Coordinates of C-alpha atoms and ligand atoms in Angstrom, one line a residue:
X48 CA -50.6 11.5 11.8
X49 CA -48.0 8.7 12.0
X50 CA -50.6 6.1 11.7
X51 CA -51.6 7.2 7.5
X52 CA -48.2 5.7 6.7
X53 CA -49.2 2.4 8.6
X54 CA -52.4 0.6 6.1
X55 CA -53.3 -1.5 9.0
X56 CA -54.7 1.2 10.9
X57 CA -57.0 2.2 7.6
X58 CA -58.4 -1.0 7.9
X59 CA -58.4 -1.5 11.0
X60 CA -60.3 -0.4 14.0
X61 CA -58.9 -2.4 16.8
X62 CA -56.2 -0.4 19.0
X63 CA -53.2 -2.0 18.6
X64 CA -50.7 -2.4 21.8
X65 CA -48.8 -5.8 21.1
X66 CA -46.2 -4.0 19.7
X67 CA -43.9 -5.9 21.5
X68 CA -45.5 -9.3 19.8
X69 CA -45.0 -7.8 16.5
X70 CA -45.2 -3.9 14.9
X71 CA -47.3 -3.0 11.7
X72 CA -45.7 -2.2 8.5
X73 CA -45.8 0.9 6.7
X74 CA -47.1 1.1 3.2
X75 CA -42.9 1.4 1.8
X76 CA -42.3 -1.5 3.2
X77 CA -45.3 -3.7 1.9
X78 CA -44.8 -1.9 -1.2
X79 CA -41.0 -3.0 -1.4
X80 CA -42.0 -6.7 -1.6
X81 CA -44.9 -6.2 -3.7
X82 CA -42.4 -4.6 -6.2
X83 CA -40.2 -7.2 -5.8
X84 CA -42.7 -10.1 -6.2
X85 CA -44.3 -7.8 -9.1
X86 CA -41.4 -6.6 -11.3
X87 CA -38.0 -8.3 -11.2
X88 CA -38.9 -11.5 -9.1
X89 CA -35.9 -13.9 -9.5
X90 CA -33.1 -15.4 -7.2
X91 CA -30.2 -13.6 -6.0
X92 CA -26.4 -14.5 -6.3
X93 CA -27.3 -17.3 -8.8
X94 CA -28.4 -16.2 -12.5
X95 CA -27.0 -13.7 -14.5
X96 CA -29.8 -11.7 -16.5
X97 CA -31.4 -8.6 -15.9
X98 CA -33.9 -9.4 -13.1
X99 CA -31.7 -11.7 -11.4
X100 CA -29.1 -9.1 -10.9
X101 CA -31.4 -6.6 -9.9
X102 CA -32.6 -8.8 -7.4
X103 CA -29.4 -9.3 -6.2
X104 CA -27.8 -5.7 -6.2
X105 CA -31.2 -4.7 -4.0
X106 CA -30.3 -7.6 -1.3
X107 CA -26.9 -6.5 -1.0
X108 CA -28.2 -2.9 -1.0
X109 CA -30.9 -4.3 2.1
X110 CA -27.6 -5.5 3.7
X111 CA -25.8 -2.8 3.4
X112 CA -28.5 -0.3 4.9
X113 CA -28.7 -2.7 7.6
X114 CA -24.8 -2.5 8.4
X115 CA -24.8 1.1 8.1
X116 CA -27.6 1.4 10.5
X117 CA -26.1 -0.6 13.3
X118 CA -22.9 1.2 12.6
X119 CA -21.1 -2.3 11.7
X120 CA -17.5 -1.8 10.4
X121 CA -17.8 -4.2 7.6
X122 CA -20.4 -5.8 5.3
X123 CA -19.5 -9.0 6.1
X124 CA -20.6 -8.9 9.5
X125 CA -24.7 -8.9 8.7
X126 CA -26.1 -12.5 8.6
X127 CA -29.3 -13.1 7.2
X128 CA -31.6 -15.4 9.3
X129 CA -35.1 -15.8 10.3
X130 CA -35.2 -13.6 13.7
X131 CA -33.7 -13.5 16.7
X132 CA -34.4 -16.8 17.5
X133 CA -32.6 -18.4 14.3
X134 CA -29.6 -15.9 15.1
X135 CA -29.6 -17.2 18.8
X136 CA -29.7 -20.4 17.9
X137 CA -26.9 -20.1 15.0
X138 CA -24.8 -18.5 16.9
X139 CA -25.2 -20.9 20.0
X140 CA -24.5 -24.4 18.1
X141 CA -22.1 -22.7 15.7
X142 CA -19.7 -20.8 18.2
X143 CA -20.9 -20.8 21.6
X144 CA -21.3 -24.4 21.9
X145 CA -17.2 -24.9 23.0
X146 CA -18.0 -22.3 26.4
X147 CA -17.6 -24.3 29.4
X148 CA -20.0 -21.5 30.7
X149 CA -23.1 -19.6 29.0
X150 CA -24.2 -16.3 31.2
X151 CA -27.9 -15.0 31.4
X152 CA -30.0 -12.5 32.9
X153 CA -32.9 -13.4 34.8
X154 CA -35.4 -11.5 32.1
X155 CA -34.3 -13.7 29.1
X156 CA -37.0 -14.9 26.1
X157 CA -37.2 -18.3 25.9
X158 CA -35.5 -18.0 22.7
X159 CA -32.3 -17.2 24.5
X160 CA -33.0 -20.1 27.4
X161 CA -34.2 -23.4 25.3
X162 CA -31.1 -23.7 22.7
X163 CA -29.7 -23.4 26.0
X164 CA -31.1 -26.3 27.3
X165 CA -30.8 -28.3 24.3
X166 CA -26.7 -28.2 25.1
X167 CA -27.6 -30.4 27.8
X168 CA -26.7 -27.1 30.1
X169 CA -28.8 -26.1 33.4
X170 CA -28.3 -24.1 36.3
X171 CA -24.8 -24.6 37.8
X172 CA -24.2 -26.8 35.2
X173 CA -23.2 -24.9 32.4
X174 CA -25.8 -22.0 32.6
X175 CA -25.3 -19.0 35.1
X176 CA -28.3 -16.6 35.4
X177 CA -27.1 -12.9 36.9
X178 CA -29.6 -12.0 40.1
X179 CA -32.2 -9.3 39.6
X180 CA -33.5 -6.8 42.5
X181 CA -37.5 -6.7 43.3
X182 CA -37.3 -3.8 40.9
X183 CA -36.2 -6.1 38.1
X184 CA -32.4 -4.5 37.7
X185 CA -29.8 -6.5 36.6
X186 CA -27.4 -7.1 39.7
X187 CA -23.9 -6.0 38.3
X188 CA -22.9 -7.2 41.4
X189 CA -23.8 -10.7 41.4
X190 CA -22.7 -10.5 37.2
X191 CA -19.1 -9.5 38.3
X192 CA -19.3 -12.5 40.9
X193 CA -20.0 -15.3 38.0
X194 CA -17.7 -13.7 35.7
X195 CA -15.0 -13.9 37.9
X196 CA -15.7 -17.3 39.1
X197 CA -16.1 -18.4 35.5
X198 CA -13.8 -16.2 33.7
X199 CA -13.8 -16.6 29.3
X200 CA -17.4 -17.3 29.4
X201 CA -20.4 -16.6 26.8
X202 CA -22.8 -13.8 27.6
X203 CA -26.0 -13.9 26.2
X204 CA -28.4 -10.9 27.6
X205 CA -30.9 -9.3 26.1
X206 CA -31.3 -5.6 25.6
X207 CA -35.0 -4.6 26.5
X208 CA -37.0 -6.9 28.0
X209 CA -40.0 -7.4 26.0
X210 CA -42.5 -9.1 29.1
X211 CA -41.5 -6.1 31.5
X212 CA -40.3 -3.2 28.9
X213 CA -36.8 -3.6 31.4
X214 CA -33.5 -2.0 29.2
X215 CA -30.3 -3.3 29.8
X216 CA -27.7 -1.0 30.5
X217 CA -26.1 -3.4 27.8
X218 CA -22.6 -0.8 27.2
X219 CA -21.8 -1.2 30.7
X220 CA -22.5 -5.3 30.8
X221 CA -20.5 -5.3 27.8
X222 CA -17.5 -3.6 29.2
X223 CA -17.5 -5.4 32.1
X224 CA -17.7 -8.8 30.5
X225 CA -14.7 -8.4 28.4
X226 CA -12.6 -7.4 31.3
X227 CA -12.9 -10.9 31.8
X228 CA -12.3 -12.6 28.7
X229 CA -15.8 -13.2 28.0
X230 CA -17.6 -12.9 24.9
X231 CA -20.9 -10.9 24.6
X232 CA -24.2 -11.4 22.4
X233 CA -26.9 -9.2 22.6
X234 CA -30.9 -10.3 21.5
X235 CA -31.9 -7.1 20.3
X236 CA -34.9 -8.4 19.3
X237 CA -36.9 -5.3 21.0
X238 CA -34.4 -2.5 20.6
X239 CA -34.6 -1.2 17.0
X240 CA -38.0 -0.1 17.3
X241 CA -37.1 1.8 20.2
X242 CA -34.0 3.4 19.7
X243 CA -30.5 3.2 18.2
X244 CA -27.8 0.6 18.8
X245 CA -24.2 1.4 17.0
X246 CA -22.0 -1.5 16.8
X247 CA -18.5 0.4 17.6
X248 CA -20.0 2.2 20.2
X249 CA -21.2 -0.8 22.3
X250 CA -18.2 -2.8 21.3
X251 CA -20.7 -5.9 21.3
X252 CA -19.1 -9.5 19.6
X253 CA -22.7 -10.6 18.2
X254 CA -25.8 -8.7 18.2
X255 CA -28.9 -10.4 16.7
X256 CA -31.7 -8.3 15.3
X257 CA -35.6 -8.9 14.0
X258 CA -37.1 -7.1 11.4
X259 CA -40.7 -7.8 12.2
X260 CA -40.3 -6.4 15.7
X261 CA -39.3 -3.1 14.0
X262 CA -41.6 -2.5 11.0
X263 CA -40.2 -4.6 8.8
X264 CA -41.8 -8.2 7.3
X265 CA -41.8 -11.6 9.6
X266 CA -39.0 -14.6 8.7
X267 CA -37.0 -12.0 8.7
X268 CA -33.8 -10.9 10.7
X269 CA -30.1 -10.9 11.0
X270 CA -26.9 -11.1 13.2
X271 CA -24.3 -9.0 13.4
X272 CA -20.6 -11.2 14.0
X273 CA -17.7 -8.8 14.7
X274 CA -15.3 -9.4 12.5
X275 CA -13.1 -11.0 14.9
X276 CA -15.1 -14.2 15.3
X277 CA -16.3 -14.5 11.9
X278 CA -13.2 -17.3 11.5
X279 CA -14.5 -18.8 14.2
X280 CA -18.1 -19.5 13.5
X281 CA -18.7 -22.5 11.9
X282 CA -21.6 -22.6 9.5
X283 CA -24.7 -24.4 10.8
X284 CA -26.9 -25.0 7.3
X285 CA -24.8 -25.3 4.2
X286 CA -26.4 -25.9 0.5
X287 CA -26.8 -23.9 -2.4
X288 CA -25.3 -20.5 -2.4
X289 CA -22.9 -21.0 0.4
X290 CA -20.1 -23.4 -1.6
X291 CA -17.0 -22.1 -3.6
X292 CA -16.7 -25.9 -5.2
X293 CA -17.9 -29.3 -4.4
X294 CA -17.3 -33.1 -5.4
X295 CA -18.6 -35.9 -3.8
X296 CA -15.5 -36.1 -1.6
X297 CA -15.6 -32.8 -0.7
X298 CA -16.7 -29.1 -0.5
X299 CA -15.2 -26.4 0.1
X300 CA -17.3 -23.3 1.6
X301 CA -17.5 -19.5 0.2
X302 CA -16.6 -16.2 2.6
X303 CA -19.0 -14.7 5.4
X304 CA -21.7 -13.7 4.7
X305 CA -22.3 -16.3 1.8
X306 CA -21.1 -19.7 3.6
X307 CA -23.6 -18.9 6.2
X308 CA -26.7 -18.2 4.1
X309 CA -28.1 -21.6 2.8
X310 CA -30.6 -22.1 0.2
X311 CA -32.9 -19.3 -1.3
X312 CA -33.1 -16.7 1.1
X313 CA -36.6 -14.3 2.0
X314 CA -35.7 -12.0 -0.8
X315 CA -38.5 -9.9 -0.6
X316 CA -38.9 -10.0 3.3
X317 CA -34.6 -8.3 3.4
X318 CA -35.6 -5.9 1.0
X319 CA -38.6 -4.9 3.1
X320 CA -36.3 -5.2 6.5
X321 CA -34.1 -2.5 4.5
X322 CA -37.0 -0.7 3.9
X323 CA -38.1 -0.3 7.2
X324 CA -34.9 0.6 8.4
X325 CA -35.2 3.4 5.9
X326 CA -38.8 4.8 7.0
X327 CA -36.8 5.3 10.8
X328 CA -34.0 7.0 9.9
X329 CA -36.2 9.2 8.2
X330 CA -38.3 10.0 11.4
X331 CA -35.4 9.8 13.5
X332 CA -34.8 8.4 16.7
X333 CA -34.7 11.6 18.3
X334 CA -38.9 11.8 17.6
X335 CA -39.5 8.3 18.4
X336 CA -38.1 7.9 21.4
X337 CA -39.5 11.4 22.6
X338 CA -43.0 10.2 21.4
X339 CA -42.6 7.0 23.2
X340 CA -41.1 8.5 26.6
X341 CA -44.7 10.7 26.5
X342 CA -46.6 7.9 25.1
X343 CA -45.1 5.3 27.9
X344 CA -45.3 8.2 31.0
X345 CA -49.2 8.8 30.3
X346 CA -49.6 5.1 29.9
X347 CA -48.4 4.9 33.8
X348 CA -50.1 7.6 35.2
X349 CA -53.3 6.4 33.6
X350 CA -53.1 2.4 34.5
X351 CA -51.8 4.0 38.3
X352 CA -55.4 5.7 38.8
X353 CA -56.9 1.9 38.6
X354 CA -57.8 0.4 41.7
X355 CA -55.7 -2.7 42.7
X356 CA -53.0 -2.3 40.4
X357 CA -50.1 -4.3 40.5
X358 CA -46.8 -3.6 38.6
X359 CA -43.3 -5.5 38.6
X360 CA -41.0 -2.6 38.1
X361 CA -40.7 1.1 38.2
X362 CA -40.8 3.1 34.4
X363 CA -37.5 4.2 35.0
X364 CA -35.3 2.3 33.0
X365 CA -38.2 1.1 30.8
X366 CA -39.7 1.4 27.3
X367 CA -42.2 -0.4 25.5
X368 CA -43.7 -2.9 27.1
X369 CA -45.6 -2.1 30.3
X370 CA -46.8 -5.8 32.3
X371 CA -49.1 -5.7 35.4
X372 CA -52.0 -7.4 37.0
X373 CA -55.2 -6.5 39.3
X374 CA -55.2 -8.1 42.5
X375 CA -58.0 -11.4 42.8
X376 CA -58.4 -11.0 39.0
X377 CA -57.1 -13.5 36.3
X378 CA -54.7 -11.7 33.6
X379 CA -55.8 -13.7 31.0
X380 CA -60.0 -12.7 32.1
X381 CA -58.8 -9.1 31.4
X382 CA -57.5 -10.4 27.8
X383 CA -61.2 -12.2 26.5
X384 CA -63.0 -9.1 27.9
X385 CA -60.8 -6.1 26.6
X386 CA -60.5 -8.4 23.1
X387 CA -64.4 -8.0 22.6
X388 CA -63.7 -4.2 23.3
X389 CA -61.4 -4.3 20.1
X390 CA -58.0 -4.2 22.3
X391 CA -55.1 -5.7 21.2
X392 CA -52.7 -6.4 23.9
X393 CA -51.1 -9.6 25.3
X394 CA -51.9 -11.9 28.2
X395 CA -49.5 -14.7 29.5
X396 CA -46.4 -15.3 30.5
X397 CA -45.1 -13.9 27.2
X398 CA -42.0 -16.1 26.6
X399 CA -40.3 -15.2 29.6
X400 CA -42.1 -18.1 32.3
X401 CA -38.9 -18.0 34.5
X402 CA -39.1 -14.4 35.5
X403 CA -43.0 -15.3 36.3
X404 CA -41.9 -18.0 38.4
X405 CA -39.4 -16.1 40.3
X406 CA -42.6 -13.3 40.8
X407 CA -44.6 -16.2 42.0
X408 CA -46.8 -15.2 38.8
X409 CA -48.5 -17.4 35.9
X410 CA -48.5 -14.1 33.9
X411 CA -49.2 -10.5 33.5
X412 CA -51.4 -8.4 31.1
X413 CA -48.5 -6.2 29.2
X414 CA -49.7 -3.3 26.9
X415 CA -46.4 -2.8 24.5
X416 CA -46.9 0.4 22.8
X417 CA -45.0 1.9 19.7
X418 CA -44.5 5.3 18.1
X419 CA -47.5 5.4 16.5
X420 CA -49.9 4.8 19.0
X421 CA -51.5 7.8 20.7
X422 CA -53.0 9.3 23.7
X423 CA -56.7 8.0 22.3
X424 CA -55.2 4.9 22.4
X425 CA -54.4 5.2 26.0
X426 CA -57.6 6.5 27.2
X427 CA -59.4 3.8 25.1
X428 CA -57.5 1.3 26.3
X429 CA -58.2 2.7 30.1
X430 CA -62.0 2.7 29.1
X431 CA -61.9 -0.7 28.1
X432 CA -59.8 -1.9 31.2
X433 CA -62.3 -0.5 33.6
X434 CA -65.4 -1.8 32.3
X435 CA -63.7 -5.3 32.1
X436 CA -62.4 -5.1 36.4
X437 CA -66.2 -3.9 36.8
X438 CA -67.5 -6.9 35.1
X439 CA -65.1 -9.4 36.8
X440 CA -65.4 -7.9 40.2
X441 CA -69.8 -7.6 39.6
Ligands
LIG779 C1 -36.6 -10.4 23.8 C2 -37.0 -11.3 22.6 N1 -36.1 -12.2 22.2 C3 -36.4 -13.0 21.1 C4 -37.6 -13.0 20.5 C5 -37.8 -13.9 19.3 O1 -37.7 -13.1 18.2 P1 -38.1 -13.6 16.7 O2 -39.6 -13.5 16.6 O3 -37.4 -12.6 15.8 O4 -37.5 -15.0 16.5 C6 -38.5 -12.1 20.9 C7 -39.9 -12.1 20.3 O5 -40.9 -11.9 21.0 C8 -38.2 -11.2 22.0 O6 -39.1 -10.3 22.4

């Protein structure tokens, strides 16, 4: 029923589980940028006629439905940027940069380990990754431990991992890190298509957000700055857009969000973000996260009935993603095979290599599943999986 609202899936025959990679877009959404592109297609913040303006009041609409959303105290705490990674990476060379000590878990993207690396930091050396137990939890006590060894550091955690489906329990890392001084961002990047994050309830200093992974266009995403730090952040791109006045000695740079947001921004990809935003709230968390707990428990029970399966971590404490392998079979085998069976789903390592390393894995296969798939999804996807171990293991 969901999947009419999705064109994709009239076009489309393949069963779609990468959700985790990427979720379709509903027809609003792709309809919001057509609209854009067809009827009143001119930059924002710049001109002064008709069109321009409308562009504009609809991209300060998008970020207002975005702040409202994440329950964000003021507009001037939503950042446009590219993704998760371009908010990572902003936030890391424009703020974080000055830590003596940057904090991980041991499930990060590569996205929050690489800018990272490009500080010149590594293990023990300005980077601190927080244990996790054979079931993949995060070891609160081990966290506590490097906090209080390295008191008024950077946090950088994500909230669900996307290679093992893992969540966070992100309040209580939160909480915990500010009792010593530290500061706390938050890759979201898999949460919002999942279920709800409120700003003032978490009491989280940046929180960095991806429309793509949550029904909303690609090259497009955002980070929330509490408004605390927003004096502190330096800007990271400048250009057009950003300045209040500029000679060749000198320039002088406009208010959040502005100063941050250089050169012509994805115009049509925000107001598709805002869009999609929109199509949730009008199903509701409540429904998706009751589909997905049904969807995600079937999923289990069904992949647990095929011989010599192997999985990384329990479903408590999960959602999304689910990663496992079959013993004496290569992950990325399973991939080709179930591909020719029209089944999208991921092989790999899926951004996250050292968590495979610490597994002593190259990979897994991960099926990432999202509102809209169903249980004939499932048992397809079960079909397919069992022809392809008969064919590897014949
Ligand atoms: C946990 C996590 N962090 C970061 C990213 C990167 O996000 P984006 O594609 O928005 O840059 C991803 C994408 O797979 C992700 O799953």
């Amino acid at each position: 029923m969901i999947k009419s609202d999705f064109p994709y899936f009239a076009n489309n025959n393949t069963v779609y589980l990468d959700n985790a990679a990427t979720t379709q877009k509903p027809k609003c959404v792709i309809d919001s940028q057509i609209e854009y592109y067809e009827k009143y297609c001119a930059n924002t913040h710049r001109s002064n006629f008709g069109d321009a303006n409308k562009a504009t009041q609809k991209f300060e609409d998008a970020r207002k439905t975005i702040k409202e959303f994440i329950n964000a105290s003021k507009i001037e705490e939503i950042i446009f940027t590219k993704g998760v990674t371009e908010s990572i990476n902003f936030i890391a060379s424009s703020f974080a940069k000055k830590f003596k000590t940057i904090i991980l878990s041991s499930l990060e993207h590569h996205s929050n380990i690489v800018p990272w690396h490009m500080q010149k930091r590594s293990l023990g050396d300005g980077l601190e990754v927080v244990k996790c137990n054979e079931n993949l939890d995060f070891d609160f006590i081990d966290f506590e431990k490097i906090l209080k060894e390295n008191p008024n550091s950077f946090v950088s955690i994500s909230h669900i991992s996307n290679a093992f489906g893992k969540i966070h329990d992100i309040k209580k890392i939160i909480a915990i890190a500010h009792k010593y001084n530290a500061v706390v961002m938050i890759d979201g990047a898999q949460s919002l298509a999942h279920m709800k994050v409120d700003m003032q309830d978490l009491d989280v200093d940046f929180f960095a957000i991806s429309a793509h992974k949550t029904f909303g266009p690609t090259g497009v995403g955002a980070i929330y700055v509490k408004e605390k730090y927003l004096k502190d952040v330096t800007a990271y791109q400048t250009g057009g857009a950003t300045i209040h006045e500029v000679d060749f000695n000198n320039s002088t740079l406009l208010d959040s969000p502005f100063k941050f947001e250089a050169g012509t921004q994805n115009i049509a990809g925000i107001i598709g973000f805002a869009e999609a935003l929109k199509f949730i709230s009008n199903i509701g968390y409540k429904k998706i996260e009751s589909i997905e707990i049904d969807l995600y428990t079937y999923l289990n029970e069904e992949l647990q009935k095929l011989p010599n399966i192997i999985f990384y971590n329990e479903i408590e404490d999960s959602i999304g993603s689910r990663s496992f392998n079959f013993k004496n079979i290569v992950h990325d085998d399973i991939g080709i095979l179930v591909d020719k069976m029209n089944i999208a789903l991921r092989v790999g390592h899926h951004c996250a290599q050292p968590i495979m390393k610490q597994l002593g894995i190259k990979g897994t296969i991960r099926v990432s599943i999202g509102f809209y798939n169903n249980y004939e999804d499932i048992n397809t996807l079960i079909k397919a999986l069992k022809k392809a171990i008969n064919m590897l293991e014949n």
